CSV table of C-alpha atoms and ligand atoms in Angstrom, one decimal:
chain,number,residue,atom,x,y,z
A,268,MET,CA,54.0,-25.0,62.2
A,269,THR,CA,52.3,-28.1,63.5
A,270,GLU,CA,49.0,-29.2,62.2
A,271,THR,CA,47.0,-29.6,65.4
A,272,ALA,CA,43.3,-29.1,66.0
A,273,GLN,CA,42.3,-25.4,66.2
A,274,PRO,CA,41.3,-23.9,69.5
A,275,LYS,CA,37.8,-22.6,69.9
A,276,PRO,CA,37.8,-19.0,68.8
A,277,THR,CA,37.9,-16.5,71.7
A,278,LYS,CA,38.5,-13.4,69.6
A,279,LYS,CA,36.8,-12.0,66.5
A,280,VAL,CA,38.6,-11.0,63.3
A,281,PHE,CA,36.9,-9.1,60.4
A,282,ILE,CA,38.8,-9.2,57.1
A,283,LYS,CA,37.7,-7.0,54.2
A,284,THR,CA,39.1,-7.9,50.9
A,285,TYR,CA,39.6,-5.6,47.9
A,286,GLY,CA,41.2,-6.3,44.4
A,287,CYS,CA,42.1,-9.5,42.7
A,288,GLN,CA,41.8,-13.2,43.5
A,289,MET,CA,45.3,-13.3,44.9
A,290,ASN,CA,44.0,-11.0,47.6
A,291,VAL,CA,41.0,-13.3,48.2
A,292,TYR,CA,43.4,-16.2,48.6
A,293,ASP,CA,45.7,-14.2,50.9
A,294,SER,CA,42.7,-13.3,53.1
A,295,GLU,CA,41.9,-17.0,53.4
A,296,ARG,CA,45.5,-17.7,54.5
A,297,MET,CA,45.4,-14.9,57.0
A,298,LYS,CA,42.4,-16.6,58.6
A,299,ASP,CA,44.5,-19.8,58.7
A,300,VAL,CA,47.4,-18.1,60.6
A,301,LEU,CA,45.1,-16.4,63.0
A,302,ALA,CA,43.0,-19.4,63.9
A,303,PRO,CA,45.7,-21.1,66.1
A,304,ILE,CA,45.9,-17.9,68.2
A,305,GLY,CA,42.2,-17.9,68.8
A,306,TYR,CA,40.7,-15.6,66.1
A,307,GLY,CA,37.5,-16.7,64.4
A,308,PRO,CA,36.1,-14.8,61.4
A,309,VAL,CA,33.1,-12.5,61.7
A,310,GLU,CA,31.0,-10.7,59.0
A,311,GLY,CA,31.4,-7.1,60.0
A,312,PRO,CA,33.7,-4.8,62.0
A,313,GLU,CA,31.3,-4.2,64.9
A,314,GLY,CA,32.9,-5.3,68.1
A,315,ALA,CA,35.8,-7.1,66.3
A,316,ASP,CA,39.1,-7.5,68.2
A,317,LEU,CA,41.0,-7.3,64.9
A,318,VAL,CA,40.1,-5.7,61.6
A,319,VAL,CA,42.2,-6.3,58.6
A,320,LEU,CA,41.8,-4.3,55.3
A,321,ASN,CA,43.4,-6.3,52.5
A,322,THR,CA,43.8,-3.6,50.0
A,323,CYS,CA,44.3,-3.0,46.3
A,324,HIS,CA,46.5,-0.3,44.6
A,325,ILE,CA,45.7,-1.0,40.9
A,326,ARG,CA,43.7,2.1,40.2
A,327,GLU,CA,43.3,5.4,42.1
A,328,LYS,CA,39.7,4.6,43.0
A,329,ALA,CA,40.7,1.4,44.7
A,330,THR,CA,43.3,3.2,46.8
A,331,GLU,CA,40.9,5.9,47.8
A,332,LYS,CA,38.4,3.3,49.1
A,333,VAL,CA,40.9,2.3,51.8
A,334,TYR,CA,41.1,5.8,53.4
A,335,SER,CA,37.3,6.2,53.4
A,336,GLU,CA,36.8,2.8,55.0
A,337,LEU,CA,39.4,3.7,57.6
A,338,GLY,CA,37.2,6.6,58.5
A,339,GLN,CA,34.3,4.2,59.2
A,340,ILE,CA,36.6,1.8,61.1
A,341,LYS,CA,37.7,4.6,63.4
A,342,LYS,CA,34.1,5.0,64.7
A,343,GLN,CA,33.9,1.2,65.4
A,344,LYS,CA,37.3,1.3,67.2
A,345,ALA,CA,36.2,4.1,69.4
A,346,LYS,CA,33.2,1.9,70.5
A,347,THR,CA,35.6,-0.8,71.7
A,348,GLY,CA,37.4,1.8,73.8
A,349,GLY,CA,40.3,1.8,71.4
A,350,LYS,CA,41.0,-2.0,72.0
A,351,MET,CA,40.3,-3.0,68.4
A,352,ILE,CA,43.5,-3.6,66.5
A,353,VAL,CA,43.4,-2.3,62.9
A,354,ALA,CA,45.7,-3.7,60.3
A,355,VAL,CA,46.2,-2.6,56.7
A,356,ALA,CA,47.5,-5.4,54.4
A,357,GLY,CA,47.9,-5.9,50.7
A,358,CYS,CA,49.1,-3.7,47.9
A,359,VAL,CA,48.3,-0.3,49.3
A,360,ALA,CA,50.1,-1.3,52.4
A,361,GLN,CA,53.2,-2.2,50.3
A,362,ALA,CA,53.1,1.0,48.3
A,363,GLU,CA,52.1,3.6,50.9
A,364,GLY,CA,52.8,1.9,54.2
A,365,GLU,CA,54.5,4.8,55.9
A,366,GLU,CA,52.0,7.3,54.6
A,367,ILE,CA,49.1,5.2,55.9
A,368,MET,CA,50.7,5.2,59.4
A,369,ARG,CA,51.0,9.0,59.2
A,370,ARG,CA,47.6,9.8,57.6
A,371,ALA,CA,45.6,7.3,59.6
A,372,PRO,CA,46.6,7.0,63.3
A,373,VAL,CA,43.7,4.5,63.7
A,374,VAL,CA,46.0,2.0,62.0
A,375,ASP,CA,48.0,-0.2,64.4
A,376,LEU,CA,49.7,-2.4,61.8
A,377,VAL,CA,50.8,-2.3,58.2
A,378,LEU,CA,51.8,-5.4,56.4
A,379,GLY,CA,52.7,-6.0,52.8
A,380,PRO,CA,51.5,-9.1,50.8
A,381,GLN,CA,54.7,-11.1,51.7
A,382,ALA,CA,54.3,-10.6,55.5
A,383,TYR,CA,51.0,-12.3,56.4
A,384,HIS,CA,52.8,-15.1,58.2
A,385,LYS,CA,54.1,-12.5,60.7
A,386,LEU,CA,50.6,-11.3,61.6
A,387,PRO,CA,50.5,-13.1,65.0
A,388,GLU,CA,53.9,-11.8,66.0
A,389,MET,CA,52.9,-8.3,65.0
A,390,ILE,CA,49.7,-8.5,67.0
A,391,ALA,CA,51.8,-9.5,70.0
A,392,ARG,CA,54.0,-6.4,69.3
A,393,VAL,CA,50.9,-4.2,69.5
A,394,HIS,CA,49.9,-5.7,72.8
A,395,ARG,CA,53.4,-5.3,74.2
A,396,LYS,CA,53.6,-1.8,72.7
A,397,THR,CA,57.1,-2.6,71.3
A,398,GLY,CA,58.7,-3.4,68.0
A,399,ASP,CA,58.1,-2.7,64.4
A,400,ARG,CA,54.5,-2.2,63.2
A,401,LEU,CA,55.3,-1.9,59.5
A,402,GLU,CA,56.4,-5.0,57.6
A,403,THR,CA,56.9,-4.6,53.9
A,404,GLU,CA,59.9,-6.8,53.1
A,405,PHE,CA,59.7,-9.2,50.1
A,406,GLU,CA,60.3,-12.7,51.2
A,407,THR,CA,57.8,-14.6,49.2
A,408,LEU,CA,58.8,-18.2,49.7
A,409,GLU,CA,59.4,-17.5,53.4
A,410,LYS,CA,55.7,-16.6,53.6
A,411,PHE,CA,54.6,-19.8,51.9
A,412,ASP,CA,57.0,-21.9,54.0
A,413,ALA,CA,55.6,-20.3,57.2
A,414,LEU,CA,51.9,-20.6,56.4
A,415,PRO,CA,50.2,-23.7,57.6
A,416,LYS,CA,50.2,-26.4,54.9
A,417,GLN,CA,46.6,-27.4,55.8
A,418,ARG,CA,43.9,-25.1,54.5
A,419,SER,CA,40.5,-24.7,56.0
A,420,VAL,CA,38.0,-24.1,53.2
A,421,ASP,CA,34.3,-23.7,52.9
A,422,GLY,CA,32.5,-24.9,49.8
A,423,PRO,CA,33.4,-26.8,46.6
A,424,VAL,CA,35.5,-24.0,44.9
A,425,ALA,CA,38.9,-22.9,46.1
A,426,TYR,CA,41.9,-20.8,45.0
A,427,LEU,CA,45.4,-21.9,45.2
A,428,SER,CA,48.3,-19.5,44.7
A,429,VAL,CA,51.1,-21.1,42.7
A,430,GLN,CA,53.0,-18.1,41.6
A,431,GLU,CA,53.4,-14.5,42.9
A,432,GLY,CA,54.8,-11.3,41.6
A,433,CYS,CA,55.6,-10.0,38.2
A,434,ASP,CA,58.7,-9.0,36.2
A,435,LYS,CA,56.8,-7.7,33.1
A,436,PHE,CA,56.7,-4.0,34.1
A,437,CYS,CA,53.8,-3.0,31.8
A,438,THR,CA,54.2,0.8,31.9
A,439,PHE,CA,50.8,1.4,33.5
A,440,CYS,CA,50.9,-1.2,36.3
A,441,VAL,CA,51.9,-1.1,40.0
A,442,VAL,CA,51.9,-4.9,40.5
A,443,PRO,CA,55.7,-5.4,40.0
A,444,TYR,CA,56.3,-2.8,42.7
A,445,THR,CA,53.6,-4.0,45.1
A,446,ARG,CA,54.1,-7.8,44.7
A,447,GLY,CA,57.7,-7.9,43.9
A,448,ALA,CA,59.6,-10.2,41.5
A,449,GLU,CA,58.1,-13.2,39.9
A,450,LEU,CA,58.4,-16.3,42.0
A,451,SER,CA,57.0,-19.9,41.6
A,452,ARG,CA,56.1,-22.2,44.5
A,453,PRO,CA,57.7,-25.7,44.3
A,454,VAL,CA,55.4,-28.4,42.9
A,455,ASP,CA,55.7,-30.5,46.1
A,456,ASP,CA,54.2,-27.7,48.2
A,457,ILE,CA,51.4,-27.1,45.8
A,458,VAL,CA,50.6,-30.8,45.8
A,459,ILE,CA,50.3,-30.9,49.6
A,460,GLU,CA,48.0,-27.9,49.6
A,461,ALA,CA,45.9,-29.3,46.7
A,462,ARG,CA,45.5,-32.6,48.5
A,463,SER,CA,44.2,-30.8,51.6
A,464,LEU,CA,41.7,-29.0,49.4
A,465,ALA,CA,40.6,-32.2,47.7
A,466,ALA,CA,40.2,-33.9,51.1
A,467,GLN,CA,37.8,-31.1,52.2
A,468,GLY,CA,35.6,-31.7,49.2
A,469,VAL,CA,36.8,-29.1,46.8
A,470,ARG,CA,35.7,-29.9,43.2
A,471,GLU,CA,37.0,-26.9,41.4
A,472,VAL,CA,40.4,-25.4,42.0
A,473,GLN,CA,41.7,-22.2,40.5
A,474,LEU,CA,45.5,-21.9,40.2
A,475,LEU,CA,46.4,-18.3,40.8
A,476,GLY,CA,49.3,-16.0,40.0
A,477,GLN,CA,49.7,-12.4,38.9
A,478,ASN,CA,51.3,-14.1,35.8
A,479,VAL,CA,50.3,-17.7,36.5
A,480,ASN,CA,51.4,-19.0,33.1
A,481,ALA,CA,54.9,-17.8,33.8
A,482,TYR,CA,55.0,-20.6,36.4
A,483,HIS,CA,58.3,-22.4,36.4
A,484,GLY,CA,58.5,-24.3,39.7
A,485,LEU,CA,60.8,-27.0,40.8
A,486,ALA,CA,59.6,-30.4,41.7
A,487,PRO,CA,62.6,-31.9,43.7
A,488,GLN,CA,60.8,-34.9,45.0
A,489,LEU,CA,59.2,-35.9,41.7
A,490,GLU,CA,61.9,-34.8,39.2
A,491,GLY,CA,65.1,-33.6,40.7
A,492,ASP,CA,66.0,-30.1,39.5
A,493,ALA,CA,63.8,-29.9,36.4
A,494,GLU,CA,61.5,-26.9,36.1
A,495,TRP,CA,57.9,-27.4,35.4
A,496,GLY,CA,55.7,-25.1,33.3
A,497,LEU,CA,52.1,-24.5,34.0
A,498,GLY,CA,50.8,-27.1,31.5
A,499,LYS,CA,52.7,-29.8,33.4
A,500,LEU,CA,51.5,-28.6,36.7
A,501,VAL,CA,47.8,-28.5,35.5
A,502,ARG,CA,48.1,-32.1,34.3
A,503,HIS,CA,49.6,-33.2,37.6
A,504,VAL,CA,47.0,-31.4,39.7
A,505,ALA,CA,44.4,-33.2,37.6
A,506,LYS,CA,45.9,-36.5,38.6
A,507,ILE,CA,45.7,-35.8,42.4
A,508,GLY,CA,42.1,-36.9,42.2
A,509,GLY,CA,39.1,-35.2,43.6
A,510,PHE,CA,39.2,-32.2,41.3
A,511,ASP,CA,36.7,-32.3,38.4
A,512,ARG,CA,37.5,-28.8,37.3
A,513,ILE,CA,40.8,-26.9,37.1
A,514,ARG,CA,41.2,-23.2,36.1
A,515,TYR,CA,44.1,-20.8,36.1
A,516,THR,CA,44.3,-17.0,36.2
A,517,THR,CA,45.7,-14.5,35.2
A,518,SER,CA,47.9,-15.2,32.3
A,519,HIS,CA,50.0,-13.2,30.0
A,520,PRO,CA,50.1,-13.7,26.2
A,521,ARG,CA,53.9,-13.8,26.3
A,522,ASP,CA,53.9,-16.9,28.5
A,523,MET,CA,51.3,-18.9,26.6
A,524,ASP,CA,53.6,-21.7,25.6
A,525,ASP,CA,52.9,-24.8,23.4
A,526,ASP,CA,52.6,-27.2,26.3
A,527,LEU,CA,50.0,-25.1,28.0
A,528,ILE,CA,48.0,-24.7,24.8
A,529,ALA,CA,48.2,-28.5,24.3
A,530,ALA,CA,47.0,-29.0,27.9
A,531,HIS,CA,43.7,-27.3,26.9
A,532,GLY,CA,43.2,-30.1,24.4
A,533,ASP,CA,44.4,-33.1,26.4
A,534,THR,CA,43.2,-32.4,30.0
A,535,PRO,CA,39.5,-32.7,30.3
A,536,GLU,CA,39.6,-31.2,33.9
A,537,LEU,CA,41.0,-28.0,32.5
A,538,MET,CA,37.8,-25.9,31.9
A,539,PRO,CA,37.2,-24.5,28.4
A,540,PHE,CA,37.8,-20.9,29.6
A,541,LEU,CA,40.8,-18.7,29.1
A,542,HIS,CA,41.3,-15.3,30.7
A,543,LEU,CA,44.1,-13.8,28.6
A,544,PRO,CA,44.2,-10.0,29.0
A,545,VAL,CA,45.2,-8.1,25.8
A,546,GLN,CA,44.6,-4.5,27.2
A,547,SER,CA,44.6,-2.9,23.7
A,548,GLY,CA,44.1,-3.9,20.1
A,549,SER,CA,46.6,-1.3,18.8
A,550,ASN,CA,50.2,-2.4,18.2
A,551,ARG,CA,51.4,1.2,18.8
A,552,ILE,CA,49.7,1.3,22.3
A,553,LEU,CA,50.8,-2.3,23.1
A,554,LYS,CA,54.4,-1.2,22.5
A,555,ALA,CA,54.0,1.9,24.7
A,556,MET,CA,52.5,-0.3,27.3
A,557,ASN,CA,55.5,-2.6,27.1
A,558,ARG,CA,53.3,-5.6,26.7
A,559,GLY,CA,55.9,-7.5,24.7
A,560,HIS,CA,53.3,-8.9,22.3
A,561,THR,CA,51.5,-7.6,19.2
A,562,ARG,CA,47.9,-7.9,18.2
A,563,GLU,CA,48.8,-10.6,15.7
A,564,HIS,CA,50.6,-12.6,18.2
A,565,TYR,CA,47.6,-12.5,20.6
A,566,LEU,CA,45.2,-13.5,17.9
A,567,ASP,CA,47.4,-16.3,16.8
A,568,ILE,CA,47.4,-17.7,20.4
A,569,MET,CA,43.6,-17.4,20.5
A,570,ARG,CA,43.4,-19.4,17.2
A,571,ARG,CA,45.7,-22.1,18.5
A,572,VAL,CA,43.9,-22.5,21.8
A,573,LYS,CA,40.6,-22.7,20.0
A,574,GLU,CA,42.1,-25.4,17.8
A,575,ALA,CA,43.1,-27.4,20.8
A,576,ARG,CA,39.7,-26.9,22.6
A,577,PRO,CA,36.9,-25.8,20.2
A,578,ASP,CA,34.4,-25.0,22.9
A,579,ILE,CA,36.7,-22.6,24.7
A,580,GLY,CA,35.4,-19.2,25.9
A,581,PHE,CA,37.7,-16.2,26.0
A,582,ALA,CA,37.9,-13.4,28.6
A,583,SER,CA,40.1,-10.3,28.7
A,584,ASP,CA,41.0,-7.1,30.4
A,585,PHE,CA,41.1,-3.8,28.5
A,586,ILE,CA,42.4,-0.3,29.3
A,587,VAL,CA,41.0,2.6,27.4
A,588,GLY,CA,42.6,6.1,27.3
A,589,PHE,CA,46.2,5.0,27.8
A,590,PRO,CA,48.5,8.0,27.2
A,591,GLY,CA,48.7,8.7,23.4
A,592,GLU,CA,45.7,6.6,22.5
A,593,SER,CA,44.1,8.1,19.4
A,594,ASP,CA,40.7,7.4,18.0
A,595,ARG,CA,42.4,5.1,15.5
A,596,ASP,CA,44.1,3.1,18.2
A,597,PHE,CA,40.8,2.8,20.1
A,598,GLU,CA,39.0,1.6,16.9
A,599,ASP,CA,41.7,-1.1,16.6
A,600,THR,CA,40.6,-2.3,20.1
A,601,MET,CA,37.0,-2.3,19.1
A,602,ASP,CA,38.0,-4.3,15.9
A,603,LEU,CA,39.9,-6.8,17.9
A,604,VAL,CA,37.0,-7.3,20.2
A,605,ARG,CA,34.7,-8.0,17.2
A,606,GLU,CA,37.2,-10.4,15.8
A,607,VAL,CA,37.7,-12.5,19.0
A,608,GLY,CA,34.2,-12.4,20.5
A,609,TYR,CA,34.5,-12.6,24.3
A,610,CYS,CA,32.2,-14.4,26.7
A,611,ILE,CA,33.2,-11.9,29.5
A,612,ALA,CA,35.6,-9.0,29.8
A,613,TYR,CA,36.7,-6.3,32.2
A,614,SER,CA,37.4,-2.8,31.0
A,615,PHE,CA,38.9,0.1,32.7
A,616,LYS,CA,39.7,3.8,32.1
A,617,TYR,CA,43.5,4.3,32.4
A,618,SER,CA,44.4,5.5,35.8
A,619,GLU,CA,47.6,7.3,36.4
A,620,ARG,CA,49.6,5.4,39.1
A,621,PRO,CA,52.5,7.3,40.9
A,622,GLY,CA,55.9,5.9,40.1
A,623,THR,CA,54.9,4.0,36.9
A,624,PRO,CA,56.4,5.1,33.6
A,625,ALA,CA,53.0,5.8,31.9
A,626,ALA,CA,52.2,8.4,34.5
A,627,GLU,CA,55.1,10.5,33.1
A,628,MET,CA,54.1,10.0,29.4
A,629,PHE,CA,52.9,12.9,27.1
A,630,GLY,CA,49.4,12.7,25.7
A,631,GLN,CA,47.4,11.9,28.8
A,632,VAL,CA,43.8,11.4,27.4
A,633,PRO,CA,41.1,13.8,28.8
A,634,GLU,CA,38.6,12.2,31.2
A,635,GLU,CA,35.6,12.8,29.0
A,636,VAL,CA,37.3,11.0,26.1
A,637,LYS,CA,38.1,8.1,28.3
A,638,THR,CA,34.5,7.9,29.6
A,639,GLU,CA,33.1,7.9,26.0
A,640,ARG,CA,35.5,5.2,24.8
A,641,LEU,CA,34.7,3.1,27.9
A,642,HIS,CA,31.0,3.3,27.3
A,643,ARG,CA,31.4,2.3,23.7
A,644,LEU,CA,33.7,-0.6,24.5
A,645,GLN,CA,31.5,-1.8,27.3
A,646,ALA,CA,28.4,-1.7,25.2
A,647,LEU,CA,30.1,-4.0,22.7
A,648,LEU,CA,31.4,-6.3,25.4
A,649,TRP,CA,28.0,-6.6,27.1
A,650,GLU,CA,26.4,-7.4,23.8
A,651,GLN,CA,28.9,-10.2,23.3
A,652,GLN,CA,28.5,-11.4,26.9
A,653,THR,CA,24.7,-11.6,26.4
A,654,ALA,CA,25.0,-13.3,23.0
A,655,PHE,CA,27.4,-15.9,24.6
A,656,ASN,CA,25.0,-16.5,27.4
A,657,GLN,CA,22.1,-16.9,24.9
A,658,SER,CA,24.1,-19.4,22.9
A,659,LYS,CA,23.6,-21.8,25.7
A,660,ILE,CA,19.8,-21.8,25.5
A,661,GLY,CA,18.7,-25.3,24.3
A,662,GLN,CA,21.9,-26.9,25.6
A,663,THR,CA,22.4,-29.1,28.7
A,664,VAL,CA,25.3,-27.7,30.8
A,665,PRO,CA,27.2,-29.3,33.6
A,666,VAL,CA,26.9,-27.1,36.7
A,667,LEU,CA,28.8,-27.2,39.9
A,668,VAL,CA,26.3,-26.2,42.6
A,669,THR,CA,27.8,-23.6,45.0
A,670,GLY,CA,24.9,-22.2,47.0
A,671,LYS,CA,21.5,-20.7,47.3
A,672,GLY,CA,19.8,-19.0,44.4
A,673,ARG,CA,18.1,-15.6,44.4
A,674,MET,CA,14.7,-17.0,44.9
A,675,ALA,CA,13.2,-19.5,47.4
A,676,GLY,CA,13.7,-23.1,46.2
A,677,GLN,CA,16.4,-22.0,43.8
A,678,VAL,CA,20.1,-23.0,43.9
A,679,SER,CA,23.0,-21.5,42.0
A,680,GLY,CA,26.2,-22.7,40.6
A,681,ARG,CA,28.8,-22.2,37.8
A,682,SER,CA,29.1,-23.5,34.3
A,683,PRO,CA,32.4,-24.6,32.7
A,684,TRP,CA,32.6,-21.0,31.2
A,685,LEU,CA,32.2,-19.3,34.7
A,686,GLN,CA,28.7,-18.3,34.0
A,687,SER,CA,26.3,-18.0,37.0
A,688,VAL,CA,23.6,-20.6,36.6
A,689,TYR,CA,20.2,-20.6,38.5
A,690,PHE,CA,17.7,-23.5,38.7
A,691,GLU,CA,15.1,-24.9,41.0
A,692,GLY,CA,16.7,-27.6,43.3
A,693,SER,CA,17.4,-28.7,46.8
A,694,GLU,CA,20.3,-27.2,48.8
A,695,ASP,CA,21.6,-30.7,49.3
A,696,LEU,CA,22.9,-30.5,45.8
A,697,GLN,CA,25.7,-28.1,47.0
A,698,GLY,CA,29.1,-29.5,46.0
A,699,GLN,CA,27.7,-31.7,43.2
A,700,ILE,CA,28.0,-31.4,39.5
A,701,VAL,CA,24.6,-31.7,37.9
A,702,ASP,CA,23.1,-31.3,34.4
A,703,VAL,CA,20.9,-28.3,33.8
A,704,ALA,CA,18.9,-27.7,30.5
A,705,ILE,CA,19.3,-24.0,29.8
A,706,ASN,CA,16.1,-22.1,28.8
A,707,HIS,CA,16.8,-18.5,29.7
A,708,ALA,CA,19.8,-16.2,29.5
A,709,THR,CA,20.5,-12.6,30.6
A,710,GLN,CA,23.6,-10.5,30.4
A,711,ASN,CA,24.9,-11.8,33.8
A,712,SER,CA,23.5,-15.3,34.1
A,713,ILE,CA,21.8,-18.3,32.6
A,714,SER,CA,19.0,-20.4,34.1
A,715,GLY,CA,17.1,-23.6,33.4
A,716,GLU,CA,15.8,-26.9,34.7
A,717,LEU,CA,17.6,-29.6,36.5
A,718,VAL,CA,17.8,-32.6,34.2
A,719,ARG,CA,19.7,-35.1,36.3
A,720,THR,CA,22.0,-35.3,39.2
A,721,ARG,CA,24.9,-37.5,38.4
A,722,GLU,CA,26.0,-38.3,41.9
A,723,VAL,CA,24.5,-40.0,44.9
A,724,ALA,CA,24.2,-37.6,47.8
A,725,LEU,CA,26.6,-38.4,50.6
B,1940,SAH,N1,48.6,-9.7,35.7
B,1940,SAH,C1,47.4,-9.4,35.0
B,1940,SAH,C2,46.6,-8.2,35.4
B,1940,SAH,C3,46.8,-7.6,36.7
B,1940,SAH,S1,45.9,-6.2,37.1
B,1940,SAH,C4,47.8,-9.2,33.5
B,1940,SAH,O1,48.9,-9.0,33.2
B,1940,SAH,O2,46.9,-9.1,32.7
B,1940,SAH,C5,44.3,-6.4,36.5
B,1940,SAH,C6,43.9,-5.5,35.4
B,1940,SAH,O3,43.8,-4.1,35.8
B,1940,SAH,C7,44.9,-5.4,34.2
B,1940,SAH,O4,44.7,-6.4,33.3
B,1940,SAH,C8,44.5,-4.1,33.6
B,1940,SAH,O5,43.5,-4.2,32.6
B,1940,SAH,C9,44.0,-3.3,34.8
B,1940,SAH,N2,45.0,-2.2,35.2
B,1940,SAH,C10,46.2,-2.3,35.7
B,1940,SAH,N3,46.8,-1.1,35.8
B,1940,SAH,C11,45.9,-0.2,35.5
B,1940,SAH,C12,45.8,1.2,35.4
B,1940,SAH,N4,46.9,1.9,35.8
B,1940,SAH,N5,44.7,1.8,34.9
B,1940,SAH,C13,43.7,1.1,34.6
B,1940,SAH,N6,43.6,-0.2,34.6
B,1940,SAH,C14,44.7,-0.9,35.1
B,1941,SF4,FE1,50.8,-5.7,35.7
B,1941,SF4,FE2,51.7,-6.3,33.2
B,1941,SF4,FE3,52.5,-7.6,35.3
B,1941,SF4,FE4,50.0,-7.9,34.5
B,1941,SF4,S1,51.9,-8.4,33.4
B,1941,SF4,S2,50.7,-7.7,36.6
B,1941,SF4,S3,49.5,-5.9,33.8
B,1941,SF4,S4,52.9,-5.5,34.9
B,1942,F3S,FE1,45.2,-5.0,43.3
B,1942,F3S,FE2,47.4,-5.9,44.3
B,1942,F3S,FE3,45.8,-7.6,43.1
B,1942,F3S,S1,47.2,-4.0,43.3
B,1942,F3S,S2,44.8,-6.3,41.6
B,1942,F3S,S3,45.4,-6.5,44.9
B,1942,F3S,S4,48.0,-7.7,43.0
């Protein structure tokens, strides 16, 4: 694809994104493939020429949302005299493509996560009323090769997918089935995309992958056929220039190698924040989940990362009520949370997913037990999150300003630990990193006073 100036949009596309950051990234890339054929993004489905639902299959609730949203979209489509094209993309499309076509005739197109580059061609098929309207093949690198190398981004923070798919097969999880086998993009491609982001003023880049620290890409132009791990990639992206902050997500304890841990100590651009999901604190449950690591292994990694970067903040995901989880197992999770002390965490009730091994396991936990455990776990995690936020009171924190605040005259931004920060300041500060003296903290954010701007406004 050539990198020419985009035509002025003549058609409207509304993309609604569910699920993880990979989907957010994919939705951005869909906009990039649609721009050359005249589609400009709009904020709602009303009067849109094209509506794309970029879906998530991770828990039952996430999947249900898609069908209820399609009911709404049907009304909007009727208002356009049936002209609106409706596409379902993402992980539900991959898992239930044919069923969607059957259950929801409003849908014109179904495309899995590896088929976005085919969107223009599929739209043409709908107009011609010929050809396949379901694309769910796995051809990950073909997708990346076919996507435009230049990105068009808005604001100082951007995602960059470096790895896709998963080979871990945790027994509860649909991702290996919806995203396919683990695959790393070549370093050279990532560098081209990263440069385009830096050139557009991006200050903070978040490297993405379902298992981002399993990254093992080739760097043919830089180093022949040597494979690079994530630590090396992070250091290289730091050298590109322009990025003050680098993050990566989501990682797996099994792939937390020595070099990546060392990068936390030797690369100042790598933010002091690690989202390393543990799921459970019980070795018995971790085994049944096929996580491939123990509680002790996980705690050892946390200890080593903290040694490399003492101000690091930890984040995790938890599942409560996995089949067979006893009170004792759950207490092990509570214990582990107390031992680590998280600055933020996401916790879920186990949701049975069709086709995964855990769905067939004995000892499914009753709903009310799951609810009770989730409440207890979340109360503890919220307490820790509030305490972490309060620990910043009295400190001066560097904040990347990303937008308006909640009140007039206020702006908002993010701290190195991904906290939302609010303070009084001018909107011209957007895109700058400024120092804020923190004097207030709640469960979800911190706030304070602007101490100094470090940069001259452009
Ligand atoms: N690759 C990441 C996570 C991807 S899914 C990792 O390995 O950690 C994001 C989170 O959703 C998971 O960490 C897990 O906590 C949760 N999750 C996945 N499958 C689930 C299920 N069947 N029920 C409840 N939560 C689930
Ligand atoms: Fe799912 Fe496990 Fe893979 Fe994470 S590592 S995406 S939880 S199978
Ligand atoms: Fe959901 Fe697919 Fe992401 S199932 S969490 S959108 S990889």
